[in-house]
PDB file of C-alpha atoms in Angstrom:
ATOM      1  CA  MET A   1     -16.638  -7.891   3.455  1.00 91.00           C
ATOM      2  CA  THR A   2     -18.878  -4.832   3.543  1.00 95.00           C
ATOM      3  CA  GLU A   3     -21.360  -2.840   1.652  1.00 96.00           C
ATOM      4  CA  LYS A   4     -20.158   0.491   3.013  1.00 96.00           C
ATOM      5  CA  PHE A   5     -17.190   2.776   2.190  1.00 97.00           C
ATOM      6  CA  ILE A   6     -13.857   0.992   3.187  1.00 98.00           C
ATOM      7  CA  SER A   7     -11.636   2.896   5.467  1.00 98.00           C
ATOM      8  CA  ILE A   8      -8.112   2.424   4.551  1.00 98.00           C
ATOM      9  CA  GLU A   9      -6.882   3.632   7.795  1.00 98.00           C
ATOM     10  CA  ASP A  10      -8.855   1.010   9.438  1.00 98.00           C
ATOM     11  CA  VAL A  11      -7.473  -1.967   7.349  1.00 98.00           C
ATOM     12  CA  VAL A  12      -3.868  -0.704   7.824  1.00 98.00           C
ATOM     13  CA  HIS A  13      -4.368  -0.369  11.501  1.00 98.00           C
ATOM     14  CA  LYS A  14      -5.249  -4.161  11.904  1.00 98.00           C
ATOM     15  CA  VAL A  15      -1.659  -4.899  10.742  1.00 98.00           C
ATOM     16  CA  ILE A  16       0.395  -2.207  12.648  1.00 98.00           C
ATOM     17  CA  ARG A  17       2.480  -3.656  15.401  1.00 98.00           C
ATOM     18  CA  PRO A  18       5.636  -3.225  17.114  1.00 98.00           C
ATOM     19  CA  GLU A  19       7.451  -6.000  15.320  1.00 97.00           C
ATOM     20  CA  ALA A  20       6.751  -4.435  11.949  1.00 98.00           C
ATOM     21  CA  GLY A  21       8.671  -1.697  10.163  1.00 97.00           C
ATOM     22  CA  ALA A  22       6.976  -2.220   6.749  1.00 98.00           C
ATOM     23  CA  ILE A  23       3.555  -2.251   5.340  1.00 98.00           C
ATOM     24  CA  ASN A  24       2.478  -2.750   1.803  1.00 98.00           C
ATOM     25  CA  THR A  25      -1.148  -2.126   0.816  1.00 98.00           C
ATOM     26  CA  PHE A  26      -2.931  -2.914  -2.417  1.00 98.00           C
ATOM     27  CA  ILE A  27      -6.105  -0.748  -3.067  1.00 98.00           C
ATOM     28  CA  GLY A  28      -8.297  -1.525  -5.974  1.00 98.00           C
ATOM     29  CA  THR A  29     -10.409   1.282  -7.206  1.00 98.00           C
ATOM     30  CA  VAL A  30     -13.105   1.452  -9.892  1.00 98.00           C
ATOM     31  CA  ARG A  31     -11.462   2.538 -13.218  1.00 97.00           C
ATOM     32  CA  GLU A  32     -13.534   4.478 -15.784  1.00 97.00           C
ATOM     33  CA  LEU A  33     -12.038   2.986 -18.962  1.00 94.00           C
ATOM     34  CA  THR A  34     -11.201  -0.433 -19.888  1.00 91.00           C
ATOM     35  CA  ASP A  35     -10.047  -1.086 -23.503  1.00 88.00           C
ATOM     36  CA  GLY A  36     -11.843   1.928 -24.722  1.00 90.00           C
ATOM     37  CA  LYS A  37     -15.140   1.087 -22.950  1.00 94.00           C
ATOM     38  CA  ARG A  38     -16.496   3.537 -20.416  1.00 97.00           C
ATOM     39  CA  THR A  39     -17.652   2.053 -17.181  1.00 97.00           C
ATOM     40  CA  LEU A  40     -20.666   4.133 -15.566  1.00 97.00           C
ATOM     41  CA  TYR A  41     -20.653   2.206 -12.286  1.00 97.00           C
ATOM     42  CA  LEU A  42     -19.899  -1.457 -11.055  1.00 96.00           C
ATOM     43  CA  THR A  43     -21.894  -4.016  -8.957  1.00 96.00           C
ATOM     44  CA  TYR A  44     -19.968  -6.407  -6.991  1.00 96.00           C
ATOM     45  CA  GLU A  45     -21.889  -9.705  -5.416  1.00 96.00           C
ATOM     46  CA  ALA A  46     -20.208 -12.247  -3.529  1.00 95.00           C
ATOM     47  CA  TYR A  47     -20.923 -15.570  -2.156  1.00 94.00           C
ATOM     48  CA  ALA A  48     -20.477 -14.006   1.159  1.00 94.00           C
ATOM     49  CA  SER A  49     -19.704 -17.038   3.540  1.00 95.00           C
ATOM     50  CA  MET A  50     -17.264 -18.501   1.043  1.00 96.00           C
ATOM     51  CA  ALA A  51     -15.633 -15.151   0.063  1.00 95.00           C
ATOM     52  CA  GLU A  52     -14.929 -14.651   3.906  1.00 95.00           C
ATOM     53  CA  LYS A  53     -13.808 -18.078   4.336  1.00 96.00           C
ATOM     54  CA  MET A  54     -11.368 -17.799   1.160  1.00 96.00           C
ATOM     55  CA  MET A  55     -10.040 -14.555   2.505  1.00 96.00           C
ATOM     56  CA  ALA A  56      -9.184 -15.870   5.819  1.00 96.00           C
ATOM     57  CA  ARG A  57      -7.388 -18.850   3.911  1.00 97.00           C
ATOM     58  CA  ILE A  58      -5.275 -16.502   2.159  1.00 97.00           C
ATOM     59  CA  GLY A  59      -4.323 -14.726   5.239  1.00 95.00           C
ATOM     60  CA  THR A  60      -3.151 -18.115   6.698  1.00 96.00           C
ATOM     61  CA  GLU A  61      -1.417 -19.019   3.507  1.00 97.00           C
ATOM     62  CA  ILE A  62       0.485 -15.838   3.612  1.00 97.00           C
ATOM     63  CA  GLU A  63       1.186 -16.078   7.286  1.00 93.00           C
ATOM     64  CA  GLU A  64       2.666 -19.721   6.583  1.00 97.00           C
ATOM     65  CA  LYS A  65       4.926 -18.618   3.667  1.00 98.00           C
ATOM     66  CA  TRP A  66       6.030 -15.448   5.528  1.00 98.00           C
ATOM     67  CA  PRO A  67       6.024 -16.258   9.012  1.00 97.00           C
ATOM     68  CA  ASP A  68       6.629 -12.566  10.166  1.00 96.00           C
ATOM     69  CA  ALA A  69       3.894 -11.294   8.096  1.00 98.00           C
ATOM     70  CA  LYS A  70       0.196 -10.112   9.276  1.00 98.00           C
ATOM     71  CA  VAL A  71      -2.290  -9.596   6.811  1.00 97.00           C
ATOM     72  CA  ALA A  72      -5.809  -7.937   6.399  1.00 97.00           C
ATOM     73  CA  ILE A  73      -8.158  -7.835   3.656  1.00 97.00           C
ATOM     74  CA  THR A  74     -11.467  -6.103   3.241  1.00 97.00           C
ATOM     75  CA  HIS A  75     -13.724  -6.217   0.078  1.00 97.00           C
ATOM     76  CA  ARG A  76     -16.570  -4.220  -0.867  1.00 97.00           C
ATOM     77  CA  VAL A  77     -19.862  -5.404  -2.561  1.00 97.00           C
ATOM     78  CA  GLY A  78     -22.787  -3.702  -3.897  1.00 97.00           C
ATOM     79  CA  ARG A  79     -22.869  -0.622  -6.102  1.00 98.00           C
ATOM     80  CA  LEU A  80     -19.568   1.048  -6.697  1.00 98.00           C
ATOM     81  CA  GLU A  81     -18.996   4.573  -8.469  1.00 98.00           C
ATOM     82  CA  ILE A  82     -15.881   5.521 -10.440  1.00 98.00           C
ATOM     83  CA  SER A  83     -12.855   5.781  -8.154  1.00 98.00           C
ATOM     84  CA  ASP A  84     -14.499   3.995  -5.341  1.00 98.00           C
ATOM     85  CA  VAL A  85     -12.504   1.501  -3.473  1.00 98.00           C
ATOM     86  CA  ALA A  86     -13.474  -1.985  -4.054  1.00 97.00           C
ATOM     87  CA  VAL A  87     -10.844  -3.683  -2.015  1.00 97.00           C
ATOM     88  CA  VAL A  88      -7.942  -3.074   0.465  1.00 98.00           C
ATOM     89  CA  LEU A  89      -5.186  -5.398   1.331  1.00 98.00           C
ATOM     90  CA  ALA A  90      -2.555  -4.695   3.822  1.00 98.00           C
ATOM     91  CA  VAL A  91       0.648  -6.989   4.888  1.00 98.00           C
ATOM     92  CA  SER A  92       3.094  -5.927   7.508  1.00 98.00           C
ATOM     93  CA  THR A  93       6.332  -7.468   7.962  1.00 98.00           C
ATOM     94  CA  PRO A  94       9.612  -6.520   9.862  1.00 97.00           C
ATOM     95  CA  HIS A  95      11.368  -5.386   6.445  1.00 96.00           C
ATOM     96  CA  ARG A  96       9.980  -4.054   3.257  1.00 97.00           C
ATOM     97  CA  ALA A  97      10.927  -6.719   0.721  1.00 98.00           C
ATOM     98  CA  ASP A  98       8.654  -9.239   2.389  1.00 98.00           C
ATOM     99  CA  ALA A  99       5.817  -6.761   2.565  1.00 98.00           C
ATOM    100  CA  TYR A 100       5.966  -6.221  -1.120  1.00 98.00           C
ATOM    101  CA  GLU A 101       6.261  -9.822  -2.116  1.00 98.00           C
ATOM    102  CA  ALA A 102       3.636 -11.068   0.307  1.00 98.00           C
ATOM    103  CA  SER A 103       1.270  -8.276  -0.830  1.00 98.00           C
ATOM    104  CA  ARG A 104       1.781  -9.134  -4.512  1.00 98.00           C
ATOM    105  CA  TYR A 105       1.025 -12.823  -3.657  1.00 98.00           C
ATOM    106  CA  ALA A 106      -2.021 -11.952  -1.790  1.00 97.00           C
ATOM    107  CA  ILE A 107      -3.681  -9.941  -4.390  1.00 97.00           C
ATOM    108  CA  GLU A 108      -3.217 -12.718  -7.091  1.00 96.00           C
ATOM    109  CA  ARG A 109      -4.600 -15.086  -4.718  1.00 96.00           C
ATOM    110  CA  ILE A 110      -7.684 -12.874  -4.094  1.00 95.00           C
ATOM    111  CA  LYS A 111      -8.347 -12.576  -7.681  1.00 93.00           C
ATOM    112  CA  GLN A 112      -8.018 -16.495  -8.004  1.00 93.00           C
ATOM    113  CA  MET A 113      -9.834 -17.653  -5.118  1.00 93.00           C
ATOM    114  CA  VAL A 114     -12.474 -15.351  -3.733  1.00 94.00           C
ATOM    115  CA  PRO A 115     -15.907 -15.663  -5.204  1.00 94.00           C
ATOM    116  CA  ILE A 116     -16.913 -12.299  -5.878  1.00 94.00           C
ATOM    117  CA  TRP A 117     -18.505 -11.300  -9.228  1.00 93.00           C
ATOM    118  CA  LYS A 118     -18.390  -7.979 -10.782  1.00 93.00           C
ATOM    119  CA  LYS A 119     -21.016  -6.579 -13.041  1.00 94.00           C
ATOM    120  CA  GLU A 120     -19.728  -3.958 -15.454  1.00 94.00           C
ATOM    121  CA  HIS A 121     -22.276  -1.054 -16.255  1.00 96.00           C
ATOM    122  CA  TRP A 122     -20.886   0.152 -19.661  1.00 95.00           C
ATOM    123  CA  ASP A 123     -22.262   3.200 -21.203  1.00 93.00           C
ATOM    124  CA  THR A 124     -23.217   0.724 -23.943  1.00 93.00           C
ATOM    125  CA  GLY A 125     -24.778  -1.968 -21.914  1.00 92.00           C
ATOM    126  CA  GLU A 126     -24.129  -4.382 -19.006  1.00 93.00           C
ATOM    127  CA  GLU A 127     -21.781  -7.395 -18.453  1.00 90.00           C
ATOM    128  CA  TRP A 128     -21.280  -9.737 -15.783  1.00 89.00           C
ATOM    129  CA  ILE A 129     -17.607 -10.649 -15.332  1.00 84.00           C
ATOM    130  CA  GLY A 130     -17.245 -14.210 -13.995  1.00 65.00           C
ATOM    131  CA  ASN A 131     -14.546 -13.305 -11.499  1.00 61.00           C
ATOM    132  CA  GLN A 132     -12.010 -10.545 -10.802  1.00 55.00           C
ATOM    133  CA  GLN A 133      -9.534 -12.010 -13.388  1.00 51.00           C
ATOM    134  CA  GLY A 134     -11.854 -10.665 -15.832  1.00 46.00           C
ATOM    135  CA  THR A 135     -12.980 -14.351 -17.058  1.00 43.00           C
ATOM    136  CA  LYS A 136     -16.462 -14.185 -18.504  1.00 41.00           C
ATOM    137  CA  ALA A 137     -19.375 -15.210 -16.426  1.00 37.00           C
ATOM    138  CA  TYR A 138     -20.360 -18.230 -18.752  1.00 34.00           C
ATOM    139  CA  ALA A 139     -16.885 -19.712 -17.696  1.00 32.00           C
ATOM    140  CA  LEU A 140     -18.635 -20.613 -14.719  1.00 35.00           C
ATOM    141  CA  GLY A 141     -21.524 -22.237 -16.430  1.00 34.00           C
ATOM    142  CA  SER A 142     -24.805 -21.230 -15.053  1.00 35.00           C
ATOM    143  CA  LYS A 143     -24.004 -21.339 -11.439  1.00 37.00           C
ATOM    144  CA  THR A 144     -25.356 -18.375  -9.557  1.00 39.00           C
ATOM    145  CA  LYS A 145     -25.022 -17.452  -5.959  1.00 38.00           C
ATOM    146  CA  GLU A 146     -28.186 -19.413  -5.161  1.00 39.00           C
ATOM    147  CA  ASP A 147     -26.928 -22.555  -6.959  1.00 39.00           C
ATOM    148  CA  LEU A 148     -23.738 -22.281  -4.944  1.00 39.00           C
ATOM    149  CA  HIS A 149     -25.598 -21.828  -1.688  1.00 37.00           C
ATOM    150  CA  GLY A 150     -27.897 -24.735  -2.507  1.00 32.00           C
TER     151      GLY A 150
ATOM    152  CA  MET B   1       7.076  16.569   5.019  1.00 91.00           C
ATOM    153  CA  THR B   2       5.348  17.023   8.351  1.00 95.00           C
ATOM    154  CA  GLU B   3       5.820  17.085  12.056  1.00 96.00           C
ATOM    155  CA  LYS B   4       2.365  15.685  12.807  1.00 96.00           C
ATOM    156  CA  PHE B   5       0.544  12.338  12.484  1.00 97.00           C
ATOM    157  CA  ILE B   6       0.358  11.384   8.643  1.00 98.00           C
ATOM    158  CA  SER B   7      -3.100  10.436   7.451  1.00 98.00           C
ATOM    159  CA  ILE B   8      -2.673   7.433   5.191  1.00 98.00           C
ATOM    160  CA  GLU B   9      -6.077   8.207   3.841  1.00 98.00           C
ATOM    161  CA  ASP B  10      -5.090  11.826   2.766  1.00 98.00           C
ATOM    162  CA  VAL B  11      -1.859  10.538   0.754  1.00 98.00           C
ATOM    163  CA  VAL B  12      -4.026   7.800  -0.878  1.00 98.00           C
ATOM    164  CA  HIS B  13      -6.529  10.262  -1.987  1.00 98.00           C
ATOM    165  CA  LYS B  14      -4.008  12.354  -3.678  1.00 98.00           C
ATOM    166  CA  VAL B  15      -3.418   9.660  -6.234  1.00 98.00           C
ATOM    167  CA  ILE B  16      -7.082   8.361  -6.748  1.00 98.00           C
ATOM    168  CA  ARG B  17      -8.430   9.206 -10.298  1.00 98.00           C
ATOM    169  CA  PRO B  18     -10.708   7.593 -12.779  1.00 98.00           C
ATOM    170  CA  GLU B  19      -7.787   6.440 -14.917  1.00 97.00           C
ATOM    171  CA  ALA B  20      -6.405   4.361 -12.101  1.00 98.00           C
ATOM    172  CA  GLY B  21      -7.680   0.967 -10.926  1.00 97.00           C
ATOM    173  CA  ALA B  22      -4.753  -0.013  -8.709  1.00 98.00           C
ATOM    174  CA  ILE B  23      -2.929   1.890  -5.918  1.00 98.00           C
ATOM    175  CA  ASN B  24       0.015   0.379  -4.282  1.00 98.00           C
ATOM    176  CA  THR B  25       1.309   1.917  -0.993  1.00 98.00           C
ATOM    177  CA  PHE B  26       4.359   1.611   1.215  1.00 98.00           C
ATOM    178  CA  ILE B  27       3.862   2.449   4.818  1.00 98.00           C
ATOM    179  CA  GLY B  28       7.065   2.648   7.002  1.00 98.00           C
ATOM    180  CA  THR B  29       6.384   2.378  10.754  1.00 98.00           C
ATOM    181  CA  VAL B  30       8.824   2.466  13.725  1.00 98.00           C
ATOM    182  CA  ARG B  31       9.899  -1.130  14.490  1.00 97.00           C
ATOM    183  CA  GLU B  32      10.725  -1.988  18.080  1.00 97.00           C
ATOM    184  CA  LEU B  33      13.522  -4.537  17.594  1.00 94.00           C
ATOM    185  CA  THR B  34      16.460  -4.267  15.260  1.00 91.00           C
ATOM    186  CA  ASP B  35      19.007  -7.000  15.586  1.00 88.00           C
ATOM    187  CA  GLY B  36      17.925  -7.647  19.106  1.00 90.00           C
ATOM    188  CA  LYS B  37      18.196  -4.055  20.011  1.00 94.00           C
ATOM    189  CA  ARG B  38      15.215  -2.394  21.511  1.00 97.00           C
ATOM    190  CA  THR B  39      14.248   1.093  20.155  1.00 97.00           C
ATOM    191  CA  LEU B  40      12.455   3.366  22.842  1.00 97.00           C
ATOM    192  CA  TYR B  41      11.565   6.020  20.081  1.00 97.00           C
ATOM    193  CA  LEU B  42      13.036   7.541  16.958  1.00 96.00           C
ATOM    194  CA  THR B  43      13.864  11.078  16.152  1.00 96.00           C
ATOM    195  CA  TYR B  44      13.947  12.227  12.441  1.00 96.00           C
ATOM    196  CA  GLU B  45      15.710  15.258  11.245  1.00 96.00           C
ATOM    197  CA  ALA B  46      15.565  16.482   7.755  1.00 95.00           C
ATOM    198  CA  TYR B  47      17.373  19.126   5.495  1.00 94.00           C
ATOM    199  CA  ALA B  48      13.757  20.152   4.753  1.00 94.00           C
ATOM    200  CA  SER B  49      13.952  22.081   1.397  1.00 95.00           C
ATOM    201  CA  MET B  50      16.323  19.497  -0.099  1.00 96.00           C
ATOM    202  CA  ALA B  51      14.149  16.606   1.077  1.00 95.00           C
ATOM    203  CA  GLU B  52      11.088  18.172  -0.545  1.00 95.00           C
ATOM    204  CA  LYS B  53      13.034  18.681  -3.639  1.00 96.00           C
ATOM    205  CA  MET B  54      14.154  15.317  -3.654  1.00 96.00           C
ATOM    206  CA  MET B  55      10.576  13.893  -3.009  1.00 95.00           C
ATOM    207  CA  ALA B  56       9.358  15.882  -6.002  1.00 96.00           C
ATOM    208  CA  ARG B  57      12.208  14.528  -8.306  1.00 97.00           C
ATOM    209  CA  ILE B  58      11.313  11.049  -7.286  1.00 97.00           C
ATOM    210  CA  GLY B  59       7.676  11.760  -8.379  1.00 95.00           C
ATOM    211  CA  THR B  60       8.798  13.013 -11.638  1.00 96.00           C
ATOM    212  CA  GLU B  61      11.194  10.098 -12.152  1.00 97.00           C
ATOM    213  CA  ILE B  62       8.500   7.512 -11.656  1.00 97.00           C
ATOM    214  CA  GLU B  63       6.054   9.423 -13.813  1.00 93.00           C
ATOM    215  CA  GLU B  64       8.672   9.384 -16.598  1.00 97.00           C
ATOM    216  CA  LYS B  65       9.425   5.842 -16.286  1.00 98.00           C
ATOM    217  CA  TRP B  66       5.598   4.967 -15.755  1.00 98.00           C
ATOM    218  CA  PRO B  67       3.726   7.477 -17.662  1.00 97.00           C
ATOM    219  CA  ASP B  68       0.451   6.511 -16.520  1.00 96.00           C
ATOM    220  CA  ALA B  69       1.571   6.604 -12.919  1.00 98.00           C
ATOM    221  CA  LYS B  70       0.693   9.159 -10.312  1.00 97.00           C
ATOM    222  CA  VAL B  71       2.719   9.552  -7.100  1.00 97.00           C
ATOM    223  CA  ALA B  72       2.486  10.798  -3.675  1.00 97.00           C
ATOM    224  CA  ILE B  73       4.896  10.835  -0.838  1.00 97.00           C
ATOM    225  CA  THR B  74       4.802  12.256   2.697  1.00 97.00           C
ATOM    226  CA  HIS B  75       7.600  12.018   5.462  1.00 97.00           C
ATOM    227  CA  ARG B  76       7.308  12.701   9.164  1.00 97.00           C
ATOM    228  CA  VAL B  77       9.992  14.287  11.075  1.00 97.00           C
ATOM    229  CA  GLY B  78      10.491  14.806  14.838  1.00 97.00           C
ATOM    230  CA  ARG B  79       9.875  12.281  17.463  1.00 98.00           C
ATOM    231  CA  LEU B  80       8.213   9.185  16.736  1.00 98.00           C
ATOM    232  CA  GLU B  81       7.014   6.434  19.041  1.00 98.00           C
ATOM    233  CA  ILE B  82       6.908   2.510  18.323  1.00 98.00           C
ATOM    234  CA  SER B  83       4.517   1.786  15.564  1.00 98.00           C
ATOM    235  CA  ASP B  84       4.165   5.509  14.312  1.00 98.00           C
ATOM    236  CA  VAL B  85       3.963   6.187  10.725  1.00 98.00           C
ATOM    237  CA  ALA B  86       7.151   7.527   9.388  1.00 97.00           C
ATOM    238  CA  VAL B  87       6.567   7.738   5.717  1.00 97.00           C
ATOM    239  CA  VAL B  88       3.628   6.959   3.243  1.00 98.00           C
ATOM    240  CA  LEU B  89       4.192   6.585  -0.396  1.00 98.00           C
ATOM    241  CA  ALA B  90       1.330   5.843  -2.803  1.00 98.00           C
ATOM    242  CA  VAL B  91       1.373   5.051  -6.512  1.00 98.00           C
ATOM    243  CA  SER B  92      -1.707   4.634  -8.775  1.00 98.00           C
ATOM    244  CA  THR B  93      -1.715   3.151 -12.237  1.00 98.00           C
ATOM    245  CA  PRO B  94      -4.409   1.640 -14.448  1.00 97.00           C
ATOM    246  CA  HIS B  95      -3.349  -1.926 -13.684  1.00 96.00           C
ATOM    247  CA  ARG B  96      -1.708  -3.399 -10.644  1.00 97.00           C
ATOM    248  CA  ALA B  97       1.559  -4.786 -11.953  1.00 98.00           C
ATOM    249  CA  ASP B  98       2.754  -1.215 -12.654  1.00 98.00           C
ATOM    250  CA  ALA B  99       1.643   0.016  -9.254  1.00 98.00           C
ATOM    251  CA  TYR B 100       3.654  -2.632  -7.320  1.00 98.00           C
ATOM    252  CA  GLU B 101       6.734  -1.962  -9.516  1.00 98.00           C
ATOM    253  CA  ALA B 102       6.649   1.737  -9.396  1.00 98.00           C
ATOM    254  CA  SER B 103       5.991   1.625  -5.693  1.00 98.00           C
ATOM    255  CA  ARG B 104       9.049  -0.689  -5.015  1.00 98.00           C
ATOM    256  CA  TYR B 105      11.295   1.625  -7.165  1.00 98.00           C
ATOM    257  CA  ALA B 106      10.011   4.772  -5.323  1.00 97.00           C
ATOM    258  CA  ILE B 107      10.753   3.533  -1.767  1.00 97.00           C
ATOM    259  CA  GLU B 108      14.456   2.563  -2.632  1.00 96.00           C
ATOM    260  CA  ARG B 109      14.802   6.042  -4.385  1.00 96.00           C
ATOM    261  CA  ILE B 110      13.532   7.608  -1.191  1.00 95.00           C
ATOM    262  CA  LYS B 111      15.910   5.769   0.883  1.00 93.00           C
ATOM    263  CA  GLN B 112      18.874   6.609  -1.422  1.00 93.00           C
ATOM    264  CA  MET B 113      18.058  10.211  -1.955  1.00 93.00           C
ATOM    265  CA  VAL B 114      16.068  12.022   0.556  1.00 94.00           C
ATOM    266  CA  PRO B 115      18.212  13.722   3.185  1.00 94.00           C
ATOM    267  CA  ILE B 116      16.504  12.590   6.297  1.00 94.00           C
ATOM    268  CA  TRP B 117      18.439  11.479   9.227  1.00 93.00           C
ATOM    269  CA  LYS B 118      17.291   9.090  11.937  1.00 93.00           C
ATOM    270  CA  LYS B 119      18.389   9.107  15.492  1.00 94.00           C
ATOM    271  CA  GLU B 120      17.909   5.692  17.157  1.00 94.00           C
ATOM    272  CA  HIS B 121      16.899   5.962  20.906  1.00 96.00           C
ATOM    273  CA  TRP B 122      17.950   2.521  22.093  1.00 95.00           C
ATOM    274  CA  ASP B 123      17.315   1.237  25.608  1.00 93.00           C
ATOM    275  CA  THR B 124      21.007   1.023  25.715  1.00 93.00           C
ATOM    276  CA  GLY B 125      21.877   4.556  24.320  1.00 92.00           C
ATOM    277  CA  GLU B 126      21.620   6.747  21.344  1.00 93.00           C
ATOM    278  CA  GLU B 127      22.895   6.625  17.738  1.00 90.00           C
ATOM    279  CA  TRP B 128      22.414   8.912  14.799  1.00 89.00           C
ATOM    280  CA  ILE B 129      22.022   6.878  11.530  1.00 84.00           C
ATOM    281  CA  GLY B 130      23.393   8.519   8.484  1.00 65.00           C
ATOM    282  CA  ASN B 131      20.365   7.984   6.299  1.00 61.00           C
ATOM    283  CA  GLN B 132      17.476   5.695   5.878  1.00 55.00           C
ATOM    284  CA  GLN B 133      19.507   2.958   4.355  1.00 51.00           C
ATOM    285  CA  GLY B 134      21.127   2.422   7.744  1.00 46.00           C
ATOM    286  CA  THR B 135      24.533   4.037   6.981  1.00 43.00           C
ATOM    287  CA  LYS B 136      26.256   5.246   9.858  1.00 40.00           C
ATOM    288  CA  ALA B 137      26.218   8.974  10.483  1.00 37.00           C
ATOM    289  CA  TYR B 138      29.901   9.252  10.161  1.00 34.00           C
ATOM    290  CA  ALA B 139      29.763   8.180   6.637  1.00 32.00           C
ATOM    291  CA  LEU B 140      28.413  11.887   6.080  1.00 35.00           C
ATOM    292  CA  GLY B 141      31.697  13.082   7.810  1.00 34.00           C
ATOM    293  CA  SER B 142      30.843  16.023  10.264  1.00 35.00           C
ATOM    294  CA  LYS B 143      27.976  17.634   8.116  1.00 37.00           C
ATOM    295  CA  THR B 144      25.088  18.762  10.119  1.00 39.00           C
ATOM    296  CA  LYS B 145      21.983  20.240   8.927  1.00 38.00           C
ATOM    297  CA  GLU B 146      23.436  23.667   9.616  1.00 39.00           C
ATOM    298  CA  ASP B 147      26.683  22.944   7.550  1.00 39.00           C
ATOM    299  CA  LEU B 148      24.395  21.754   4.565  1.00 38.00           C
ATOM    300  CA  HIS B 149      22.198  24.808   4.842  1.00 37.00           C
ATOM    301  CA  GLY B 150      25.234  27.180   5.033  1.00 32.00           C
TER     302      GLY B 150
END
C-alpha cells in the first residue's frame, strides 16, 4: 500500500521469472463518470495493517489454487485524480490461461476482502463508499478505522 | 513492433482515459523451460508491415465487439533473453469484466493472425516455430519473409 504514484513496471517486475511465460495484470483507474454522476476526485482510506494482511492472504490463496502462479498487489491510498492508478495486480504463470483465471479471481477477492474505503467527491457532493464493491458505507454500521483499530 | 525493450508503462498509458476504470494487460515473457527443454534465447522475426496491419485490425475488431474498449498492442522482434518481455497488450474499459474478456480475446487473435515467427534456441539445438501457437515452421511450407514480401 502506498500514498504515492504506483509504478506498473515495478509491480510487474515482482512476478517476472524464468518459469513464467505469461503475466496478466489488472489496473484499476479512477473513472470520471458513474451512472451519469461526475467524479471530481477520490479519496481512499485503508485499515492499513489489515489491508496488507488481506492482500498477502489473497496472494497465498492464489498460489495454493494455482501452484505455478506468483502474485503481486499494490493499492494506493489518499487523494486520487481522474485516470490515476488506484490498484495494480499482477499474476505470472507458465501459460496464459492460468494467468487470466488467477488474475480474475484475485481482483474479486481484493474487492471482497481488503478493507479499503473509497470516498467519492462528486460534482454534486460527497459520499463514502463502504468497500470497493460499491456497498454503501452504512452497511458497515458505524465502524470507522478507529473502531476497527480499537 | 520494436526491436527494443518494451515499456509496459508506455503501452498501458495509451489506453488510460477518463471513461475507463479498468485495464487488463497481457504480457508475454520468454520462458526458460518448455516440455522439459531449456531455452537459451529466442529470436522473433516478423513480416513487419503485415504484422502491424493485423495488430491494427485486431484493435478495430475488439473496439467493434466492445464499443467502450480501447486497445494497444506492442510486439518485440529480434533476439530476446529469458524473462524478456515479448508482447504487451492492454485493454481499457469502463468496468472490469469487459477488460478481462476483451484482453483474452485479443491475445488469442494475436496468436492466430499476426505473422511473427519464433526461433527457439534450445540448449540441444535450434528450431523455427511456425507461428506463436507453436505450429511447426514446415506447416507454412517453404515460405520465408522474402517470399511473403515478394
